[in-house]
């Protein structure tokens, strides 16, 4: 199934939420989170923010609970996509030389949601720009991974939420 720019922007908008990036990455990196362990895992987030993020992850079928919260197959694939986006962002110092995982993931995904003709990086964020190397090297791989994830995992939950919001 082909995705339209609107679909891509909508999916990226939902997947770029900082809380969701942190939740999926936390479970991927450190294993399941006990049902009442979210406040320990995210002490800097208010309880309502954690509840909203967990609900969003459940609604998108990214996590499931069996007393502990585990990633679903879609959640595991999303964690790999987040890792690829962060790796590309770090490699290209995008969106800035100094940045943290969540910012790099959300910024890289936002870059991918732009229409292809406007997808370019500011020269100040490209260490390779002066050398004349391709400015978006490797980004197409991340874009392909995002489109594959959308095709394999996002259709039902993402589309349903999008259509009910419209």
PDB file of N, CA and C in Angstrom, residues 30-113:
ATOM      1  N   UNK A  30      15.916  -1.711  28.124  1.00  0.00           N
ATOM      2  CA  UNK A  30      15.997  -2.236  29.490  1.00  0.00           C
ATOM      3  C   UNK A  30      14.995  -3.328  29.827  1.00  0.00           C
ATOM      4  N   UNK A  31      14.160  -3.701  28.869  1.00  0.00           N
ATOM      5  CA  UNK A  31      13.211  -4.774  29.118  1.00  0.00           C
ATOM      6  C   UNK A  31      11.869  -4.263  29.613  1.00  0.00           C
ATOM      7  N   UNK A  32      10.964  -5.191  29.877  1.00  0.00           N
ATOM      8  CA  UNK A  32       9.596  -4.830  30.270  1.00  0.00           C
ATOM      9  C   UNK A  32       9.552  -3.926  31.506  1.00  0.00           C
ATOM     10  N   UNK A  33       8.544  -3.088  31.535  1.00  0.00           N
ATOM     11  CA  UNK A  33       8.326  -2.201  32.672  1.00  0.00           C
ATOM     12  C   UNK A  33       7.142  -2.747  33.463  1.00  0.00           C
ATOM     13  N   UNK A  34       7.319  -2.954  34.768  1.00  0.00           N
ATOM     14  CA  UNK A  34       6.196  -3.439  35.591  1.00  0.00           C
ATOM     15  C   UNK A  34       5.018  -2.482  35.497  1.00  0.00           C
ATOM     16  N   UNK A  35       3.837  -3.033  35.670  1.00  0.00           N
ATOM     17  CA  UNK A  35       2.595  -2.267  35.537  1.00  0.00           C
ATOM     18  C   UNK A  35       2.644  -0.935  36.301  1.00  0.00           C
ATOM     19  N   UNK A  36       3.204  -0.922  37.497  1.00  0.00           N
ATOM     20  CA  UNK A  36       3.256   0.300  38.301  1.00  0.00           C
ATOM     21  C   UNK A  36       4.668   0.866  38.373  1.00  0.00           C
ATOM     22  N   UNK A  37       5.497   0.569  37.385  1.00  0.00           N
ATOM     23  CA  UNK A  37       6.884   1.013  37.402  1.00  0.00           C
ATOM     24  C   UNK A  37       7.185   2.220  36.549  1.00  0.00           C
ATOM     25  N   UNK A  38       6.153   2.829  35.956  1.00  0.00           N
ATOM     26  CA  UNK A  38       6.397   3.947  35.053  1.00  0.00           C
ATOM     27  C   UNK A  38       6.947   5.179  35.758  1.00  0.00           C
ATOM     28  N   UNK A  39       6.487   5.450  36.965  1.00  0.00           N
ATOM     29  CA  UNK A  39       6.976   6.645  37.660  1.00  0.00           C
ATOM     30  C   UNK A  39       8.456   6.494  38.010  1.00  0.00           C
ATOM     31  N   UNK A  40       8.900   5.277  38.272  1.00  0.00           N
ATOM     32  CA  UNK A  40      10.335   5.055  38.511  1.00  0.00           C
ATOM     33  C   UNK A  40      11.138   5.170  37.223  1.00  0.00           C
ATOM     34  N   UNK A  41      10.557   4.704  36.118  1.00  0.00           N
ATOM     35  CA  UNK A  41      11.255   4.745  34.833  1.00  0.00           C
ATOM     36  C   UNK A  41      11.295   6.149  34.246  1.00  0.00           C
ATOM     37  N   UNK A  42      10.312   6.971  34.561  1.00  0.00           N
ATOM     38  CA  UNK A  42      10.214   8.329  34.009  1.00  0.00           C
ATOM     39  C   UNK A  42       9.929   9.329  35.120  1.00  0.00           C
ATOM     40  N   UNK A  43      10.866   9.508  36.062  1.00  0.00           N
ATOM     41  CA  UNK A  43      10.591  10.375  37.216  1.00  0.00           C
ATOM     42  C   UNK A  43      10.399  11.846  36.841  1.00  0.00           C
ATOM     43  N   UNK A  44      10.867  12.252  35.662  1.00  0.00           N
ATOM     44  CA  UNK A  44      10.745  13.648  35.246  1.00  0.00           C
ATOM     45  C   UNK A  44       9.409  13.953  34.576  1.00  0.00           C
ATOM     46  N   UNK A  45       8.588  12.933  34.330  1.00  0.00           N
ATOM     47  CA  UNK A  45       7.294  13.160  33.688  1.00  0.00           C
ATOM     48  C   UNK A  45       6.173  13.135  34.717  1.00  0.00           C
ATOM     49  N   UNK A  46       5.200  14.003  34.512  1.00  0.00           N
ATOM     50  CA  UNK A  46       4.017  14.013  35.376  1.00  0.00           C
ATOM     51  C   UNK A  46       3.215  12.745  35.119  1.00  0.00           C
ATOM     52  N   UNK A  47       2.485  12.327  36.114  1.00  0.00           N
ATOM     53  CA  UNK A  47       1.696  11.097  36.020  1.00  0.00           C
ATOM     54  C   UNK A  47       0.754  11.110  34.817  1.00  0.00           C
ATOM     55  N   UNK A  48       0.101  12.258  34.567  1.00  0.00           N
ATOM     56  CA  UNK A  48      -0.831  12.325  33.429  1.00  0.00           C
ATOM     57  C   UNK A  48      -0.094  12.180  32.093  1.00  0.00           C
ATOM     58  N   UNK A  49       1.150  12.668  32.015  1.00  0.00           N
ATOM     59  CA  UNK A  49       1.931  12.505  30.788  1.00  0.00           C
ATOM     60  C   UNK A  49       2.258  11.034  30.550  1.00  0.00           C
ATOM     61  N   UNK A  50       2.621  10.343  31.605  1.00  0.00           N
ATOM     62  CA  UNK A  50       2.928   8.916  31.498  1.00  0.00           C
ATOM     63  C   UNK A  50       1.677   8.153  31.076  1.00  0.00           C
ATOM     64  N   UNK A  51       0.543   8.438  31.721  1.00  0.00           N
ATOM     65  CA  UNK A  51      -0.711   7.757  31.369  1.00  0.00           C
ATOM     66  C   UNK A  51      -1.066   7.985  29.899  1.00  0.00           C
ATOM     67  N   UNK A  52      -0.934   9.221  29.452  1.00  0.00           N
ATOM     68  CA  UNK A  52      -1.242   9.546  28.055  1.00  0.00           C
ATOM     69  C   UNK A  52      -0.318   8.776  27.108  1.00  0.00           C
ATOM     70  N   UNK A  53       0.955   8.727  27.422  1.00  0.00           N
ATOM     71  CA  UNK A  53       1.926   8.029  26.565  1.00  0.00           C
ATOM     72  C   UNK A  53       1.646   6.531  26.518  1.00  0.00           C
ATOM     73  N   UNK A  54       1.364   5.941  27.661  1.00  0.00           N
ATOM     74  CA  UNK A  54       1.060   4.507  27.714  1.00  0.00           C
ATOM     75  C   UNK A  54      -0.219   4.222  26.921  1.00  0.00           C
ATOM     76  N   UNK A  55      -1.231   5.070  27.075  1.00  0.00           N
ATOM     77  CA  UNK A  55      -2.478   4.887  26.325  1.00  0.00           C
ATOM     78  C   UNK A  55      -2.213   4.983  24.828  1.00  0.00           C
ATOM     79  N   UNK A  56      -1.435   5.953  24.416  1.00  0.00           N
ATOM     80  CA  UNK A  56      -1.090   6.118  22.998  1.00  0.00           C
ATOM     81  C   UNK A  56      -0.358   4.876  22.479  1.00  0.00           C
ATOM     82  N   UNK A  57       0.595   4.370  23.237  1.00  0.00           N
ATOM     83  CA  UNK A  57       1.347   3.179  22.819  1.00  0.00           C
ATOM     84  C   UNK A  57       0.428   1.965  22.705  1.00  0.00           C
ATOM     85  N   UNK A  58      -0.518   1.848  23.626  1.00  0.00           N
ATOM     86  CA  UNK A  58      -1.493   0.739  23.546  1.00  0.00           C
ATOM     87  C   UNK A  58      -2.404   0.913  22.341  1.00  0.00           C
ATOM     88  N   UNK A  59      -2.913   2.139  22.151  1.00  0.00           N
ATOM     89  CA  UNK A  59      -3.807   2.414  21.023  1.00  0.00           C
ATOM     90  C   UNK A  59      -3.138   2.105  19.687  1.00  0.00           C
ATOM     91  N   UNK A  60      -1.839   2.322  19.616  1.00  0.00           N
ATOM     92  CA  UNK A  60      -1.094   2.073  18.384  1.00  0.00           C
ATOM     93  C   UNK A  60      -0.578   0.631  18.308  1.00  0.00           C
ATOM     94  N   UNK A  61      -0.955  -0.176  19.288  1.00  0.00           N
ATOM     95  CA  UNK A  61      -0.548  -1.592  19.343  1.00  0.00           C
ATOM     96  C   UNK A  61       0.972  -1.741  19.386  1.00  0.00           C
ATOM     97  N   UNK A  62       1.639  -0.856  20.128  1.00  0.00           N
ATOM     98  CA  UNK A  62       3.097  -0.903  20.256  1.00  0.00           C
ATOM     99  C   UNK A  62       3.530  -1.629  21.523  1.00  0.00           C
ATOM    100  N   UNK A  63       2.638  -1.668  22.517  1.00  0.00           N
ATOM    101  CA  UNK A  63       2.940  -2.371  23.762  1.00  0.00           C
ATOM    102  C   UNK A  63       1.740  -3.216  24.149  1.00  0.00           C
ATOM    103  N   UNK A  64       1.994  -4.229  24.961  1.00  0.00           N
ATOM    104  CA  UNK A  64       0.922  -5.036  25.552  1.00  0.00           C
ATOM    105  C   UNK A  64       1.344  -5.350  26.977  1.00  0.00           C
ATOM    106  N   UNK A  65       0.360  -5.683  27.774  1.00  0.00           N
ATOM    107  CA  UNK A  65       0.648  -5.910  29.184  1.00  0.00           C
ATOM    108  C   UNK A  65       0.243  -7.311  29.617  1.00  0.00           C
ATOM    109  N   UNK A  66       1.153  -7.918  30.361  1.00  0.00           N
ATOM    110  CA  UNK A  66       0.880  -9.211  30.996  1.00  0.00           C
ATOM    111  C   UNK A  66       1.348  -9.098  32.442  1.00  0.00           C
ATOM    112  N   UNK A  67       0.992  -7.979  33.058  1.00  0.00           N
ATOM    113  CA  UNK A  67       1.521  -7.652  34.382  1.00  0.00           C
ATOM    114  C   UNK A  67       2.708  -6.723  34.230  1.00  0.00           C
ATOM    115  N   UNK A  68       3.435  -6.898  33.158  1.00  0.00           N
ATOM    116  CA  UNK A  68       4.519  -5.993  32.770  1.00  0.00           C
ATOM    117  C   UNK A  68       4.212  -5.529  31.347  1.00  0.00           C
ATOM    118  N   UNK A  69       4.729  -4.350  31.000  1.00  0.00           N
ATOM    119  CA  UNK A  69       4.510  -3.829  29.652  1.00  0.00           C
ATOM    120  C   UNK A  69       5.669  -4.255  28.757  1.00  0.00           C
ATOM    121  N   UNK A  70       5.328  -4.969  27.695  1.00  0.00           N
ATOM    122  CA  UNK A  70       6.281  -5.479  26.704  1.00  0.00           C
ATOM    123  C   UNK A  70       6.018  -4.797  25.371  1.00  0.00           C
ATOM    124  N   UNK A  71       7.026  -4.794  24.509  1.00  0.00           N
ATOM    125  CA  UNK A  71       6.829  -4.317  23.148  1.00  0.00           C
ATOM    126  C   UNK A  71       6.164  -5.412  22.323  1.00  0.00           C
ATOM    127  N   UNK A  72       5.270  -5.004  21.457  1.00  0.00           N
ATOM    128  CA  UNK A  72       4.704  -5.912  20.467  1.00  0.00           C
ATOM    129  C   UNK A  72       5.701  -5.991  19.312  1.00  0.00           C
ATOM    130  N   UNK A  73       5.391  -6.773  18.311  1.00  0.00           N
ATOM    131  CA  UNK A  73       6.244  -6.841  17.119  1.00  0.00           C
ATOM    132  C   UNK A  73       6.366  -5.456  16.484  1.00  0.00           C
ATOM    133  N   UNK A  74       5.254  -4.732  16.417  1.00  0.00           N
ATOM    134  CA  UNK A  74       5.281  -3.375  15.861  1.00  0.00           C
ATOM    135  C   UNK A  74       6.149  -2.455  16.716  1.00  0.00           C
ATOM    136  N   UNK A  75       6.085  -2.604  18.040  1.00  0.00           N
ATOM    137  CA  UNK A  75       6.905  -1.802  18.944  1.00  0.00           C
ATOM    138  C   UNK A  75       8.387  -2.104  18.781  1.00  0.00           C
ATOM    139  N   UNK A  76       8.717  -3.384  18.614  1.00  0.00           N
ATOM    140  CA  UNK A  76      10.119  -3.756  18.396  1.00  0.00           C
ATOM    141  C   UNK A  76      10.649  -3.183  17.086  1.00  0.00           C
ATOM    142  N   UNK A  77       9.830  -3.249  16.043  1.00  0.00           N
ATOM    143  CA  UNK A  77      10.233  -2.688  14.753  1.00  0.00           C
ATOM    144  C   UNK A  77      10.369  -1.173  14.844  1.00  0.00           C
ATOM    145  N   UNK A  78       9.495  -0.536  15.605  1.00  0.00           N
ATOM    146  CA  UNK A  78       9.584   0.913  15.788  1.00  0.00           C
ATOM    147  C   UNK A  78      10.855   1.284  16.545  1.00  0.00           C
ATOM    148  N   UNK A  79      11.223   0.495  17.545  1.00  0.00           N
ATOM    149  CA  UNK A  79      12.467   0.753  18.286  1.00  0.00           C
ATOM    150  C   UNK A  79      13.664   0.702  17.338  1.00  0.00           C
ATOM    151  N   UNK A  80      13.661  -0.225  16.401  1.00  0.00           N
ATOM    152  CA  UNK A  80      14.744  -0.304  15.409  1.00  0.00           C
ATOM    153  C   UNK A  80      14.741   0.935  14.516  1.00  0.00           C
ATOM    154  N   UNK A  81      13.550   1.394  14.132  1.00  0.00           N
ATOM    155  CA  UNK A  81      13.440   2.611  13.323  1.00  0.00           C
ATOM    156  C   UNK A  81      13.967   3.811  14.106  1.00  0.00           C
ATOM    157  N   UNK A  82      13.596   3.919  15.373  1.00  0.00           N
ATOM    158  CA  UNK A  82      14.098   5.007  16.211  1.00  0.00           C
ATOM    159  C   UNK A  82      15.627   4.970  16.287  1.00  0.00           C
ATOM    160  N   UNK A  83      16.191   3.784  16.462  1.00  0.00           N
ATOM    161  CA  UNK A  83      17.649   3.655  16.521  1.00  0.00           C
ATOM    162  C   UNK A  83      18.297   4.119  15.218  1.00  0.00           C
ATOM    163  N   UNK A  84      17.724   3.728  14.097  1.00  0.00           N
ATOM    164  CA  UNK A  84      18.271   4.130  12.792  1.00  0.00           C
ATOM    165  C   UNK A  84      18.180   5.646  12.603  1.00  0.00           C
ATOM    166  N   UNK A  85      17.056   6.232  12.993  1.00  0.00           N
ATOM    167  CA  UNK A  85      16.882   7.685  12.867  1.00  0.00           C
ATOM    168  C   UNK A  85      17.876   8.428  13.765  1.00  0.00           C
ATOM    169  N   UNK A  86      18.054   7.957  14.987  1.00  0.00           N
ATOM    170  CA  UNK A  86      18.999   8.601  15.911  1.00  0.00           C
ATOM    171  C   UNK A  86      20.429   8.450  15.413  1.00  0.00           C
ATOM    172  N   UNK A  87      20.751   7.283  14.888  1.00  0.00           N
ATOM    173  CA  UNK A  87      22.101   7.035  14.372  1.00  0.00           C
ATOM    174  C   UNK A  87      22.396   7.987  13.207  1.00  0.00           C
ATOM    175  N   UNK A  88      21.421   8.146  12.294  1.00  0.00           N
ATOM    176  CA  UNK A  88      21.608   9.068  11.175  1.00  0.00           C
ATOM    177  C   UNK A  88      21.764  10.504  11.707  1.00  0.00           C
ATOM    178  N   UNK A  89      20.910  10.890  12.653  1.00  0.00           N
ATOM    179  CA  UNK A  89      20.988  12.239  13.216  1.00  0.00           C
ATOM    180  C   UNK A  89      22.325  12.509  13.889  1.00  0.00           C
ATOM    181  N   UNK A  90      22.821  11.525  14.627  1.00  0.00           N
ATOM    182  CA  UNK A  90      24.119  11.681  15.299  1.00  0.00           C
ATOM    183  C   UNK A  90      25.240  11.785  14.269  1.00  0.00           C
ATOM    184  N   UNK A  91      25.194  10.932  13.263  1.00  0.00           N
ATOM    185  CA  UNK A  91      26.220  10.902  12.219  1.00  0.00           C
ATOM    186  C   UNK A  91      26.287  12.236  11.469  1.00  0.00           C
ATOM    187  N   UNK A  92      25.138  12.858  11.280  1.00  0.00           N
ATOM    188  CA  UNK A  92      25.070  14.109  10.515  1.00  0.00           C
ATOM    189  C   UNK A  92      24.886  15.335  11.407  1.00  0.00           C
ATOM    190  N   UNK A  93      25.042  15.126  12.714  1.00  0.00           N
ATOM    191  CA  UNK A  93      24.890  16.205  13.691  1.00  0.00           C
ATOM    192  C   UNK A  93      23.583  16.965  13.464  1.00  0.00           C
ATOM    193  N   UNK A  94      22.532  16.201  13.277  1.00  0.00           N
ATOM    194  CA  UNK A  94      21.224  16.770  13.013  1.00  0.00           C
ATOM    195  C   UNK A  94      20.292  16.512  14.183  1.00  0.00           C
ATOM    196  N   UNK A  95      19.616  17.497  14.682  1.00  0.00           N
ATOM    197  CA  UNK A  95      19.457  18.853  14.184  1.00  0.00           C
ATOM    198  C   UNK A  95      20.541  19.822  14.646  1.00  0.00           C
ATOM    199  N   UNK A  96      21.417  19.385  15.534  1.00  0.00           N
ATOM    200  CA  UNK A  96      22.513  20.234  16.008  1.00  0.00           C
ATOM    201  C   UNK A  96      23.666  19.330  16.427  1.00  0.00           C
ATOM    202  N   UNK A  97      24.822  19.939  16.612  1.00  0.00           N
ATOM    203  CA  UNK A  97      25.992  19.156  17.010  1.00  0.00           C
ATOM    204  C   UNK A  97      25.737  18.434  18.327  1.00  0.00           C
ATOM    205  N   UNK A  98      25.183  19.151  19.291  1.00  0.00           N
ATOM    206  CA  UNK A  98      24.834  18.558  20.581  1.00  0.00           C
ATOM    207  C   UNK A  98      23.352  18.229  20.548  1.00  0.00           C
ATOM    208  N   UNK A  99      23.024  17.019  20.902  1.00  0.00           N
ATOM    209  CA  UNK A  99      21.617  16.630  20.908  1.00  0.00           C
ATOM    210  C   UNK A  99      21.447  15.320  21.637  1.00  0.00           C
ATOM    211  N   UNK A 100      20.249  15.064  22.067  1.00  0.00           N
ATOM    212  CA  UNK A 100      19.969  13.810  22.764  1.00  0.00           C
ATOM    213  C   UNK A 100      19.124  12.919  21.857  1.00  0.00           C
ATOM    214  N   UNK A 101      19.022  11.676  22.236  1.00  0.00           N
ATOM    215  CA  UNK A 101      18.369  10.645  21.437  1.00  0.00           C
ATOM    216  C   UNK A 101      16.974  11.067  20.978  1.00  0.00           C
ATOM    217  N   UNK A 102      16.136  11.499  21.907  1.00  0.00           N
ATOM    218  CA  UNK A 102      14.751  11.839  21.574  1.00  0.00           C
ATOM    219  C   UNK A 102      14.685  12.969  20.554  1.00  0.00           C
ATOM    220  N   UNK A 103      15.499  13.995  20.726  1.00  0.00           N
ATOM    221  CA  UNK A 103      15.521  15.118  19.788  1.00  0.00           C
ATOM    222  C   UNK A 103      15.992  14.666  18.413  1.00  0.00           C
ATOM    223  N   UNK A 104      17.032  13.847  18.384  1.00  0.00           N
ATOM    224  CA  UNK A 104      17.533  13.370  17.087  1.00  0.00           C
ATOM    225  C   UNK A 104      16.475  12.530  16.362  1.00  0.00           C
ATOM    226  N   UNK A 105      15.788  11.652  17.090  1.00  0.00           N
ATOM    227  CA  UNK A 105      14.754  10.816  16.475  1.00  0.00           C
ATOM    228  C   UNK A 105      13.624  11.686  15.939  1.00  0.00           C
ATOM    229  N   UNK A 106      13.072  12.552  16.773  1.00  0.00           N
ATOM    230  CA  UNK A 106      11.922  13.357  16.340  1.00  0.00           C
ATOM    231  C   UNK A 106      12.291  14.295  15.194  1.00  0.00           C
ATOM    232  N   UNK A 107      13.478  14.873  15.232  1.00  0.00           N
ATOM    233  CA  UNK A 107      13.906  15.779  14.162  1.00  0.00           C
ATOM    234  C   UNK A 107      14.137  15.040  12.853  1.00  0.00           C
ATOM    235  N   UNK A 108      14.750  13.876  12.933  1.00  0.00           N
ATOM    236  CA  UNK A 108      14.998  13.092  11.720  1.00  0.00           C
ATOM    237  C   UNK A 108      13.684  12.620  11.120  1.00  0.00           C
ATOM    238  N   UNK A 109      12.756  12.151  11.956  1.00  0.00           N
ATOM    239  CA  UNK A 109      11.455  11.740  11.439  1.00  0.00           C
ATOM    240  C   UNK A 109      10.714  12.920  10.818  1.00  0.00           C
ATOM    241  N   UNK A 110      10.797  14.091  11.437  1.00  0.00           N
ATOM    242  CA  UNK A 110      10.146  15.281  10.878  1.00  0.00           C
ATOM    243  C   UNK A 110      10.741  15.626   9.510  1.00  0.00           C
ATOM    244  N   UNK A 111      12.048  15.464   9.379  1.00  0.00           N
ATOM    245  CA  UNK A 111      12.705  15.701   8.094  1.00  0.00           C
ATOM    246  C   UNK A 111      12.159  14.738   7.038  1.00  0.00           C
ATOM    247  N   UNK A 112      11.930  13.497   7.428  1.00  0.00           N
ATOM    248  CA  UNK A 112      11.401  12.500   6.498  1.00  0.00           C
ATOM    249  C   UNK A 112       9.966  12.790   6.087  1.00  0.00           C
ATOM    250  N   UNK A 113       9.222  13.507   6.913  1.00  0.00           N
ATOM    251  CA  UNK A 113       7.814  13.795   6.614  1.00  0.00           C
ATOM    252  C   UNK A 113       7.655  14.961   5.648  1.00  0.00           C
TER     253      UNK A 113
END
